[in-house]
Coordinates of C-alpha atoms in Angstrom, one line a residue:
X544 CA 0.0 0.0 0.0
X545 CA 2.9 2.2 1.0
X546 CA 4.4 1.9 -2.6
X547 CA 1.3 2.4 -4.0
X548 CA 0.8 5.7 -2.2
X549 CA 4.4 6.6 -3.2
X550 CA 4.1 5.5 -6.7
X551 CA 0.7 8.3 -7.2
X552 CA 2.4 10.7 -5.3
X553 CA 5.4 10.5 -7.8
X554 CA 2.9 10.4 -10.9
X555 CA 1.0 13.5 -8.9
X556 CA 4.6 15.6 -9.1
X557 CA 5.1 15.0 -12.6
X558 CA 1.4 16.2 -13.4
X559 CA 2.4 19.1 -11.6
X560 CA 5.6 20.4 -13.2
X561 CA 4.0 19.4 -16.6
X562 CA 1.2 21.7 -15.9
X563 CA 3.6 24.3 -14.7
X564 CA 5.9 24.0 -18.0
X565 CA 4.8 27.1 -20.5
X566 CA 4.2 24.8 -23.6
X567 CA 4.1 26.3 -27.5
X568 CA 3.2 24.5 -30.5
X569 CA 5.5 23.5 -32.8
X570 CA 6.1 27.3 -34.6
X571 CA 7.0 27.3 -38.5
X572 CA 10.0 29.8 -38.4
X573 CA 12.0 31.8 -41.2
X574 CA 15.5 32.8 -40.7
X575 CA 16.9 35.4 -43.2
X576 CA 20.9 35.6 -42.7
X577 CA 22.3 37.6 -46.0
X578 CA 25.6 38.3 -44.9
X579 CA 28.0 35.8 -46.4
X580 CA 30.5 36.2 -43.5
X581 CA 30.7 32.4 -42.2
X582 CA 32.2 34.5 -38.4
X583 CA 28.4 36.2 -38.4
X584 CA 26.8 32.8 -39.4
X585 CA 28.1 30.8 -36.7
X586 CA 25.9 32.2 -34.2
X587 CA 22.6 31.9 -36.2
X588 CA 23.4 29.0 -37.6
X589 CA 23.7 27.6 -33.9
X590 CA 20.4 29.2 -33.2
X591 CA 18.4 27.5 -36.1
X592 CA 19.4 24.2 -35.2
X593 CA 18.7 24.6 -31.7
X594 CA 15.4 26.1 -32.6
X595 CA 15.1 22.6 -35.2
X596 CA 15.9 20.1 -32.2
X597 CA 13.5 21.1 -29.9
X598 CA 10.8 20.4 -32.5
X599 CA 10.3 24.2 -34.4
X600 CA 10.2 23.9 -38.0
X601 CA 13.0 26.3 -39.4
X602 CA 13.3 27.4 -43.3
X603 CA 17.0 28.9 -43.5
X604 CA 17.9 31.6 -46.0
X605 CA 21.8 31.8 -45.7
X606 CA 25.3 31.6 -48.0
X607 CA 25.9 28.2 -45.8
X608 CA 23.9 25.2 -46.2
X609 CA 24.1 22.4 -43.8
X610 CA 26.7 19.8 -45.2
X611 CA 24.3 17.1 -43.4
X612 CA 20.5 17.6 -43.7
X613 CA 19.0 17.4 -39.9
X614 CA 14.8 17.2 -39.2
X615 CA 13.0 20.2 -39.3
X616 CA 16.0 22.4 -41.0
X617 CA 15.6 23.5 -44.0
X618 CA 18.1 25.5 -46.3
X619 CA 17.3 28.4 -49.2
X620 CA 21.1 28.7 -49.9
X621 CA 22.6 32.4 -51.6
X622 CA 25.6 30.4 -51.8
X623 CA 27.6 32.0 -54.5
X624 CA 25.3 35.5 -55.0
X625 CA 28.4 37.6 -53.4
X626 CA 31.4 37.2 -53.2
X627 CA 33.0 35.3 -50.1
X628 CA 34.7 36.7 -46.9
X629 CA 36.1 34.1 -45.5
X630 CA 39.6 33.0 -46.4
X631 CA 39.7 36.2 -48.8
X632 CA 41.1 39.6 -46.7
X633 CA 44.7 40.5 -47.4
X634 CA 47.0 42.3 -45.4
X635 CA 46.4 45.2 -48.3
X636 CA 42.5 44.8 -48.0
X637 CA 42.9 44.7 -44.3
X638 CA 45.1 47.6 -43.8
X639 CA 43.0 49.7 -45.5
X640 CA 39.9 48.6 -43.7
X641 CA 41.8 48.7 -39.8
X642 CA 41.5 52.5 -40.5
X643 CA 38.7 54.0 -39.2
X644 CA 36.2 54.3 -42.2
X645 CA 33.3 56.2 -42.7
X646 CA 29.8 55.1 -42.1
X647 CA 28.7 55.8 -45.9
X648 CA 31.5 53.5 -46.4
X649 CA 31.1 50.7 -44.6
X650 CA 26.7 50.9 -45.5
X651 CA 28.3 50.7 -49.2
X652 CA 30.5 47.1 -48.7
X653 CA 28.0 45.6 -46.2
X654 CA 24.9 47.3 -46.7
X655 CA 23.5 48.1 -50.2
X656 CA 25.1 44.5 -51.9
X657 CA 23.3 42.6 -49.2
X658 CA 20.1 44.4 -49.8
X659 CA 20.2 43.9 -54.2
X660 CA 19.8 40.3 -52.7
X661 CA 16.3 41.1 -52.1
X662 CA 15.9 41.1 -55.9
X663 CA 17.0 37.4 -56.6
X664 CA 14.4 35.0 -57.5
X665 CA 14.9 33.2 -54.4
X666 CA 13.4 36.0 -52.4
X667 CA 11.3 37.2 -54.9
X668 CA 8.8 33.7 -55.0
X669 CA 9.1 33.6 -50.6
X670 CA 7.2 38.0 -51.6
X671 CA 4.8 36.7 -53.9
X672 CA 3.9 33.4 -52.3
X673 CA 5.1 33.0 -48.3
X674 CA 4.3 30.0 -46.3
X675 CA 2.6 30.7 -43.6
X676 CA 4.7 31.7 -41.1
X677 CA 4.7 32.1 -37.0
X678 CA 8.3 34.6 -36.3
X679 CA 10.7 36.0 -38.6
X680 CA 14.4 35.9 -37.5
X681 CA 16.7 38.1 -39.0
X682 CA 20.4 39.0 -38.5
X683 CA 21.3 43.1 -37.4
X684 CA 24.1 44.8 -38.3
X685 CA 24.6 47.0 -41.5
X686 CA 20.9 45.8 -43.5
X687 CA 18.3 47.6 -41.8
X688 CA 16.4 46.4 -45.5
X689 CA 15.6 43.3 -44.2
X690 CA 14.0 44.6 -41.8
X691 CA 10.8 44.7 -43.4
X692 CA 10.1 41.2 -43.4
X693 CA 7.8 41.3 -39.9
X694 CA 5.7 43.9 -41.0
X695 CA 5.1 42.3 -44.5
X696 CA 4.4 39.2 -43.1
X697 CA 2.7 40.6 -40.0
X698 CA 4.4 38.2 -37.9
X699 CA 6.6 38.9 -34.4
X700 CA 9.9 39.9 -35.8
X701 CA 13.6 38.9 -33.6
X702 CA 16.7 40.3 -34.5
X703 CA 20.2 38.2 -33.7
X704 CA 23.1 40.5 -33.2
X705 CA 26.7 38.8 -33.3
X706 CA 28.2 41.2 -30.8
X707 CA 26.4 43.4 -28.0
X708 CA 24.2 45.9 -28.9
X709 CA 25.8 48.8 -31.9
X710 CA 25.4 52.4 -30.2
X711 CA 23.0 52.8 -33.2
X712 CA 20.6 50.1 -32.1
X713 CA 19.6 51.4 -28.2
X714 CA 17.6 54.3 -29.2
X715 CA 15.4 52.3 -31.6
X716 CA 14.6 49.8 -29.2
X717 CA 14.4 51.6 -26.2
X718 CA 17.4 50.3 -24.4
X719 CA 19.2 52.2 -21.7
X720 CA 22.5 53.6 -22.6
X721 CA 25.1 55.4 -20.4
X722 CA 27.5 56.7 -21.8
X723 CA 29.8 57.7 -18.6
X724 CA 29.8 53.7 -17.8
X725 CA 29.3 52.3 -21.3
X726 CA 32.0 52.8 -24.3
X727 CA 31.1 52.8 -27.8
X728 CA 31.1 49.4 -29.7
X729 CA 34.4 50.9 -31.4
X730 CA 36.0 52.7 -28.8
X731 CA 39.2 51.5 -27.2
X732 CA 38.3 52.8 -23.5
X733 CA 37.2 50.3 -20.6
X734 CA 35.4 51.6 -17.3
X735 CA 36.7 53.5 -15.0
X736 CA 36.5 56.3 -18.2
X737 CA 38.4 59.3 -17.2
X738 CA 37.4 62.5 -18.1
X739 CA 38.8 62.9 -21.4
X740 CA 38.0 59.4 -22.3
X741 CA 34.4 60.1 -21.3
X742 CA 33.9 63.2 -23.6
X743 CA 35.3 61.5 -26.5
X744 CA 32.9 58.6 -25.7
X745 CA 30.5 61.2 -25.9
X746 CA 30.8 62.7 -28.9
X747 CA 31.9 59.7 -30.9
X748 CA 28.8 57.8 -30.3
X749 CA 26.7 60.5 -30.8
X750 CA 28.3 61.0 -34.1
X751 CA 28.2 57.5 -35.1
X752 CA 24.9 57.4 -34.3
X753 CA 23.9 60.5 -36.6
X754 CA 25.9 58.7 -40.0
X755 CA 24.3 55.7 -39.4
X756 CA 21.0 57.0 -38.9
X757 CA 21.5 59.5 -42.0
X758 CA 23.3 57.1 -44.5
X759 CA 21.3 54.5 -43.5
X760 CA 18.2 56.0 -45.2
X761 CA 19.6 54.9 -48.6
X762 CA 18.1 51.7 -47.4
X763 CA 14.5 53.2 -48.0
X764 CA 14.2 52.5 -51.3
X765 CA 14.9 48.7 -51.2
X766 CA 12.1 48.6 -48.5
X767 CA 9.7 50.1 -50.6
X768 CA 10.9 47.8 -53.9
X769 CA 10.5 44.5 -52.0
X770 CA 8.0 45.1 -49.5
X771 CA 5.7 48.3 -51.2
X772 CA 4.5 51.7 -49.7
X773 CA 3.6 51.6 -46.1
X774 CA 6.4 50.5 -44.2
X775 CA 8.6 52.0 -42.0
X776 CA 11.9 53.5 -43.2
X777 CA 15.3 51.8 -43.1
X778 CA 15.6 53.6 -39.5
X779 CA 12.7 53.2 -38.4
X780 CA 12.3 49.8 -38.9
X781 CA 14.4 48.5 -36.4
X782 CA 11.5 49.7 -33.6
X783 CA 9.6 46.8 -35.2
X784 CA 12.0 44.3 -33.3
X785 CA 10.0 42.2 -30.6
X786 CA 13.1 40.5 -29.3
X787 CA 16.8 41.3 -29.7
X788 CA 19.5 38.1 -28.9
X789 CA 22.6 39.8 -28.3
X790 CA 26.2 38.3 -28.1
X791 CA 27.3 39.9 -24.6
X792 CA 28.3 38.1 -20.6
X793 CA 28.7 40.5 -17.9
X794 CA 31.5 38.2 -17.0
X795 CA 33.3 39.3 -20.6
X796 CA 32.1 42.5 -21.2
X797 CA 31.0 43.9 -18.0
X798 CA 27.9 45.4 -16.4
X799 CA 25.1 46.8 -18.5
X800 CA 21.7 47.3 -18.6
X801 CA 19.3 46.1 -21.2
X802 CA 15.5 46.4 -21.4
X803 CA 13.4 42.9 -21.7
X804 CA 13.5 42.8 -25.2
X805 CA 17.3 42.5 -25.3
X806 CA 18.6 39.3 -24.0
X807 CA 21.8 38.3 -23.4
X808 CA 22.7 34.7 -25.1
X809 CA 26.9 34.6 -25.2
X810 CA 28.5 31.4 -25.8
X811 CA 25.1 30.1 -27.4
X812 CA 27.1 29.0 -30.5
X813 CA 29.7 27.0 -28.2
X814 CA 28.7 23.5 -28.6
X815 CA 31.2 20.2 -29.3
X816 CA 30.3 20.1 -33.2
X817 CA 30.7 17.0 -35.0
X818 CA 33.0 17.7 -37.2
X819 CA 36.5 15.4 -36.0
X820 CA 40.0 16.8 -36.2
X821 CA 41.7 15.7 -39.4
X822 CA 43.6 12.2 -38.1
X823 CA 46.6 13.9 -39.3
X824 CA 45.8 17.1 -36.3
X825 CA 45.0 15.0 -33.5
X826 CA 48.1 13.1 -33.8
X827 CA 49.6 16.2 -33.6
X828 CA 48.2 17.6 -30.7
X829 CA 48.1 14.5 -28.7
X830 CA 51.6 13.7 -28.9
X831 CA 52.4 17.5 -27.6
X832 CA 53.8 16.1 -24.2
X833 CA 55.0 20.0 -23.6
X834 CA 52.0 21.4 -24.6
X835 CA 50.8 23.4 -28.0
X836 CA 49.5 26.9 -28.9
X837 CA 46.7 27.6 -31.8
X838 CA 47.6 30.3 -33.8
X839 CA 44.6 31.7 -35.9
X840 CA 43.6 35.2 -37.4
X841 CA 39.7 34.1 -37.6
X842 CA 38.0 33.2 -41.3
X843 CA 38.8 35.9 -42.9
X844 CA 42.1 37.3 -42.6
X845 CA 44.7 35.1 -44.8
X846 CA 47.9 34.8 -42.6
X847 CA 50.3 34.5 -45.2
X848 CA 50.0 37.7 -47.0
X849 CA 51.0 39.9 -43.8
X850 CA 54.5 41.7 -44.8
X851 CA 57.8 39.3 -44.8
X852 CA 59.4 41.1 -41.0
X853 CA 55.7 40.1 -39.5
X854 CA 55.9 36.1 -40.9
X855 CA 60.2 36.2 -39.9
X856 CA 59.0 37.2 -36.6
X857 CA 56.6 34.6 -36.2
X858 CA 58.8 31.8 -37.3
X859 CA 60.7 33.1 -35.0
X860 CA 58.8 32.7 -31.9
X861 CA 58.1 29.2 -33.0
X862 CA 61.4 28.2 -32.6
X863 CA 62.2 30.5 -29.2
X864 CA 59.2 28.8 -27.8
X865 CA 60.0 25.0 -28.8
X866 CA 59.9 22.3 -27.9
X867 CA 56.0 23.8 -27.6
X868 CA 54.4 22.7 -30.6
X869 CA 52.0 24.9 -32.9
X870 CA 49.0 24.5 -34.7
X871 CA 48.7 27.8 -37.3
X872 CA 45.2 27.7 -39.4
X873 CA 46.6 29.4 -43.0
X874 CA 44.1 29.7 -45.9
X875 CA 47.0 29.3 -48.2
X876 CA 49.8 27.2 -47.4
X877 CA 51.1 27.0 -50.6
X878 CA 51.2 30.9 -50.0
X879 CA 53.7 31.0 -47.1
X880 CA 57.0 31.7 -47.1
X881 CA 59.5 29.3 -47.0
X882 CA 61.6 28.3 -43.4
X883 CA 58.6 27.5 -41.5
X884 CA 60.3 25.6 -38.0
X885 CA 59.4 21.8 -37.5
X886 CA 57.6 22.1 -34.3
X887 CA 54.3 23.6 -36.4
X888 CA 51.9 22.4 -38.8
X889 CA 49.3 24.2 -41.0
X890 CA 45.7 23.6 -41.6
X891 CA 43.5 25.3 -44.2
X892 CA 40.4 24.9 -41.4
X893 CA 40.2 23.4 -38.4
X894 CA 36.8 23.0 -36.1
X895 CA 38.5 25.4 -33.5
X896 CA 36.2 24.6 -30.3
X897 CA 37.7 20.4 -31.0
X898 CA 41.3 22.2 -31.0
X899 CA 40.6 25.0 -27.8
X900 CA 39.1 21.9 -25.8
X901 CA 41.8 19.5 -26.2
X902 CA 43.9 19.3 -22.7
X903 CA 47.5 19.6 -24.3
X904 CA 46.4 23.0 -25.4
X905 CA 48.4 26.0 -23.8
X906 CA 47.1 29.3 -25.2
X907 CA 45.8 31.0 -28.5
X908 CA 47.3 33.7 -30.9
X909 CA 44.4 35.8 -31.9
X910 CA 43.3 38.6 -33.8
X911 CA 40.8 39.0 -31.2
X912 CA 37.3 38.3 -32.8
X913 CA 34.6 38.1 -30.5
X914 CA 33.3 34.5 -31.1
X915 CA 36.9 33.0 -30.6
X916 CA 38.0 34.5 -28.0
X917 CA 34.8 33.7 -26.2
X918 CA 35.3 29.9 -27.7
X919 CA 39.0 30.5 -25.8
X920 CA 37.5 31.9 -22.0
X921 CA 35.1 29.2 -22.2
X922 CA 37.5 26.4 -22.9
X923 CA 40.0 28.1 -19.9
X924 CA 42.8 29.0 -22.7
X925 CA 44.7 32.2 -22.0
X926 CA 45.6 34.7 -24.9
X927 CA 47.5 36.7 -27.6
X928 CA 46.2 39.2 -28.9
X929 CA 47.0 41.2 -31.7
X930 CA 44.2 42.9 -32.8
X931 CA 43.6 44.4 -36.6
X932 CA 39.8 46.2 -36.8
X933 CA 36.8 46.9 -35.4
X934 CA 35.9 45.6 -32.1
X935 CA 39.1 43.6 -31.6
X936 CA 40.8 46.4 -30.0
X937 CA 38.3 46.8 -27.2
X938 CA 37.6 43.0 -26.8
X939 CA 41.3 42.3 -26.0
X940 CA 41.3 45.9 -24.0
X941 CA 38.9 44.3 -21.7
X942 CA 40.4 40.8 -22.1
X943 CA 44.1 42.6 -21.2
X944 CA 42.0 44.2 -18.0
X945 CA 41.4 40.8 -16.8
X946 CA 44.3 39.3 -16.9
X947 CA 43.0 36.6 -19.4
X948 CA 45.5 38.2 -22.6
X949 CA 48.0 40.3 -23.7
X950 CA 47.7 42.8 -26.3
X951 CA 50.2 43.3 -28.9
X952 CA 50.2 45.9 -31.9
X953 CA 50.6 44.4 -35.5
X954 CA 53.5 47.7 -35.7
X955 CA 54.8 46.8 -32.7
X956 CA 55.3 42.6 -33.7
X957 CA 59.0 41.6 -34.0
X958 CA 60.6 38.3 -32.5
X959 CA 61.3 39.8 -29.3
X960 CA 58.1 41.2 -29.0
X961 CA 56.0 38.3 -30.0
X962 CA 58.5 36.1 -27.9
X963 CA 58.5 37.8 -24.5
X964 CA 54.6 37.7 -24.8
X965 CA 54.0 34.5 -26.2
X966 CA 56.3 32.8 -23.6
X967 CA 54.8 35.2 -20.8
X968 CA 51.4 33.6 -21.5
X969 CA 52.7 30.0 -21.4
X970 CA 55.1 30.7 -18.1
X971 CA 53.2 33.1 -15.7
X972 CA 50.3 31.3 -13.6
X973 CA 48.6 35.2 -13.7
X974 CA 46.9 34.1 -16.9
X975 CA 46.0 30.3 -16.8
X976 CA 44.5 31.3 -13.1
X977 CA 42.0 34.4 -14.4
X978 CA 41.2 32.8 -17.5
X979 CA 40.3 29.8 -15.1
X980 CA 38.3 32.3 -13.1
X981 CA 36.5 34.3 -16.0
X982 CA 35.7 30.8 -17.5
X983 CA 33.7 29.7 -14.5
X984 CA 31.9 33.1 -13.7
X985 CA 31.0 33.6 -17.8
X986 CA 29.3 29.7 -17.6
X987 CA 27.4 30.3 -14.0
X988 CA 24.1 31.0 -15.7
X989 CA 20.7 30.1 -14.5
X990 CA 20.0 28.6 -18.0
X991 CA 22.0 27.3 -21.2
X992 CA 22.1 30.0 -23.5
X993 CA 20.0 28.1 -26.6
X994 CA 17.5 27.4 -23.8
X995 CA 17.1 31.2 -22.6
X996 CA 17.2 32.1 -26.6
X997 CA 14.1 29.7 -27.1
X998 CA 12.1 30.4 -24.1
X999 CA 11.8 34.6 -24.5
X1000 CA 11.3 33.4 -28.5
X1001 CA 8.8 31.1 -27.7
X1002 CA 7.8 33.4 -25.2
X1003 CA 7.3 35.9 -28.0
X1004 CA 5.1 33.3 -30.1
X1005 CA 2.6 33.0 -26.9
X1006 CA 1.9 36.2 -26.1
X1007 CA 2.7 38.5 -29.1
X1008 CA 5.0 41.0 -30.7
X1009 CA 4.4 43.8 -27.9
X1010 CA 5.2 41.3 -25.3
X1011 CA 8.8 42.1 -24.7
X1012 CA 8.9 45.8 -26.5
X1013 CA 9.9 48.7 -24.4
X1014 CA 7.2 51.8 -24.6
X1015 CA 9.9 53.4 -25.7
X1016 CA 10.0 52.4 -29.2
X1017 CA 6.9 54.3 -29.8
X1018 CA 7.9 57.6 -28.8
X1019 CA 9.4 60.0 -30.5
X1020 CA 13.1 60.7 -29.3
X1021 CA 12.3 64.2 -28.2
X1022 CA 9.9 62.6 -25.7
X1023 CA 12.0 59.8 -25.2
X1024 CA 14.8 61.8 -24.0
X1025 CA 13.0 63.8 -22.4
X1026 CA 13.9 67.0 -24.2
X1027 CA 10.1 68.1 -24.0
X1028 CA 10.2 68.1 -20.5
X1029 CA 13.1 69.5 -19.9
X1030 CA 12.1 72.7 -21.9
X1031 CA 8.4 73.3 -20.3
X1032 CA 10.7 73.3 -17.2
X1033 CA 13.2 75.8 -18.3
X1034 CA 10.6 78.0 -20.0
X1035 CA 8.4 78.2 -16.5
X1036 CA 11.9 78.7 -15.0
X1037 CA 12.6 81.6 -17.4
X1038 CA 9.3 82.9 -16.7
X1039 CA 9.2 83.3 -13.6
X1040 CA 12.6 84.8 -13.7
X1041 CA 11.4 87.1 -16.4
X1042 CA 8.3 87.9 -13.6
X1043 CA 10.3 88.1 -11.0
X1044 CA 12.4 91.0 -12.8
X1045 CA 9.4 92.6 -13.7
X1046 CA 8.1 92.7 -10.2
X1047 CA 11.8 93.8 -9.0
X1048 CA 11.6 96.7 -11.7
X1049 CA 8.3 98.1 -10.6
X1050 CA 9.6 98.0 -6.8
X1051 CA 12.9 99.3 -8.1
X1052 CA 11.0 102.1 -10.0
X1053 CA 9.0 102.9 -7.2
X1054 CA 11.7 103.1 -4.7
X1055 CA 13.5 105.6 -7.0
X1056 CA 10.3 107.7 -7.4
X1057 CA 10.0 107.7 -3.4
X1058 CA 13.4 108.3 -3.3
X1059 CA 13.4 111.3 -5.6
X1060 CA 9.6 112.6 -3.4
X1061 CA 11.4 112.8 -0.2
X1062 CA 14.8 114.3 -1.7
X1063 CA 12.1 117.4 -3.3
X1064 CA 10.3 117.4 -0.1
X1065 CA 13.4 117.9 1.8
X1066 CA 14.6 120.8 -0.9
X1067 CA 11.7 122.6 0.0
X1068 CA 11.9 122.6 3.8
X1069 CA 15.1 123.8 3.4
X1070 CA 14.5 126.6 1.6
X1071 CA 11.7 127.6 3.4

């Protein structure tokens, strides 16, 4: 009778936490991704699957087809529309873009060519004849045109941003931004900000703020081509976001704030892929008795073309640090000059999380890329960094702050240099100790990041595209700031100033006209 009781009791508890679960049907989703840079794919790629295995039907536009078809996944490749990034950025190419660029600029490489994709006949038939369709997830960055989809479809719309939030992106949704606490997405300065620091702060987001909202109204017109009159503009559109994922950890990138509709999801494209180290690699690594470091400038950087005194001080390094092995990914070996040392192979790719998990590993040389060197912290591997453009300079800033890398200059690079760090990142404890530390804070989270990502979407799909969006977004910015209030306050400050001088200036007046009275008054009785 006893186990009886026990057994119902136990079948009582699971009715319970069933009933208690939030449950969704299974939602037919579209992911648009039209940026053929396989760094920005990794993360929505990640999400789309994970989106697929818990039962959500996904249709994936993309320049990266799955190599193995999975349930519930399906692909719309643009494989081949533009031409690719990764493997393809010279030192030339790269030089040229490290310098800071103007927003019209950078809306011209990775803007408009993304949004003529709108015109293929792939995207043409999904205008004229979309499935049915529960959420629309789109990438953000430099294609506000794409933007459009939600509305058109009228359908929830969530965006997926590779990095933290752009400066750009907090006044259209509504997020709080500080700018005394927070530096710009391509700043170089890390809180504490001193004064100086906290002006240029100031002024450069502002300013980056007012390009990309002015150039970015190019954008209109390929709005109105593929989605008709109506819409909101290529500005505009981004207050249509229900739901932002964002690439940030506090543990990483510090303290912010962020409205409900942005939520935090870093590391969600960590997982233990299935793609094997070539037999050849793994040989490699795992008879490393003193230990190996990974040498990679990301997917699109080529390695080899960086000037002759750059690769000669590399080489060597190799050799100061041996008998430490290395493992250098090289889109080109054929490429490479000649007199590489025999303690390091090359790979033309190599699934990096397989080679920053293995346990001979001993740190990373990076360009400092945001997914890798969060791939690095998670996996405990201390860093390198030598950073070449855009946010790389503040990731390793902050990195460098932590004691989890150190930062070295691509002008400053020569084989003393590049030795002294290399060897101070294998030798001193410092680093293995905070990356250790970082690692364990930036993975104490209450959920798995794919989990939180598909709860607040899911979360979206129950209760609508308002559920999450900040009042905010509806406002315009002169009431959103404030700036309306701020003046009826000044203007009934002015006046009653203006008042109060009036009323001083008729006492003032009077006083003199008393004044002058008594002094005629007193004239008289003295001449009388």
């Amino acid at each position: 009778m006893q186990s009886i009781l026990k057994f119902a009791g136990f079948c009582l508890l699971i009715i319970l936490l069933i009933g208690n679960v939030p449950l969704v049907n299974s939602l037919r989703i579209l992911g648009i991704f039209p940026l053929q840079g396989k760094s920005h794919f990794v993360m929505s790629e990640a999400l789309m699957k994970g989106l697929s295995a818990k039962g959500h039907q996904v249709d994936v536009y993309g320049h990266f087809p799955l190599k193995k078809p999975i349930p519930n996944y399906t692909d719309y490749s643009l494989a081949g529309t533009l031409p690719a990034f990764a493997n393809n950025m010279t030192y030339e190419f790269m030089e040229s873009f490290s310098k800071r660029i103007s927003m019209k600029q950078m809306l011209e490489i990775v803007g408009e060519p993304i949004c003529d994709l709108l015109n293929l006949p792939i995207f043409q038939k999904l205008l004229k004849d979309p499935p049915k369709y529960d959420l629309v997830i789109v990438e953000i960055f430099m294609f506000n045109c794409y933007l459009g989809w939600g509305p058109y479809l009228k359908v929830p719309m969530i965006a997926v941003s590779t990095t933290t939030l752009f400066d750009w992106m907090n006044e259209a949704l509504g997020n709080p931004w500080n700018l005394a606490a927070e530096p710009s997405s391509f700043s170089q300065s890390i809180p504490p900000m001193s004064f100086l620091e906290r002006v240029d702060n100031f002024l450069f987001s502002n300013y980056l703020t007012l390009m990309y909202n002015y150039h970015m109204r190019v954008q209109d017109k390929y709005i109105e081509g593929a989605f008709g009159k109506g819409h909101p503009n290529a500005v505009d559109a981004m207050r249509e976001i229900s739901l932002v994922l964002i690439n940030y950890n506090q543990a990483l990138n510090g303290i912010k704030a962020f409205t409900p509709g942005v939520v935090p999801v870093a590391g969600l494209h960590i997982t233990d892929r299935e793609d094997p180290l070539p037999e050849q690699v793994e040989k490699f690594l795992d008879e490393s008795k003193n230990g190996f470091i990974y040498v990679s400038f990301g997917s699109m950087v080529r390695l080899e073309t960086f000037p002759k005194p750059v690769i000669d001080a590399f080489y060597a390094m190799f050799k100061n640090i041996a008998p430490v092995r290395v493992l250098m990914k090289i889109a080109r070996p054929e490429e490479l000059q000649s007199g590489l040392p025999s303690n390091v192979i090359v790979q033309t790719w190599l699934p990096q999380i397989k080679v920053l998990k293995h346990k001979n590993i001993k740190g990373f040389v990076t360009h400092g890329g945001l997914l890798g060197t969060m791939e690095a912290v998670y996996h405990e591997v201390p860093m390198v960094g030598v950073p070449l453009f855009g946010d790389q300079h503040l990731n390793l800033e902050v990195y460098v702050r932590k004691n989890v890398a150190i930062k070295l200059l691509l002008e400053n690079i020569n084989e003393k240099s590049l030795t002294e760090s290399v060897k101070a990142m294998l030798e001193n404890p410092i680093y293995k100790k905070s990356v250790r530390q970082v690692s364990e804070m930036m993975r104490d989270t209450p959920m798995k990041p794919m989990d939180t990502a598909a709860y607040w979407i899911e979360f979206v799909a129950r209760h609508g595209k308002d559920a999450l969006r900040s009042p905010l977004t509806d406002m315009p910015w002169w009431e959103a700031s404030l700036w309306d209030v701020y003046t009826f306050i000044l203007s009934i400050i002015f006046l009653l100033l203006y008042v109060i001088k009036l009323i001083l200036g008729r006492f003032s007046a009077l006083f003199k006209r008393n004044t002058e009275l008594k002094k005629q008054r007193s004239t008289k009785v003295k001449r009388n």
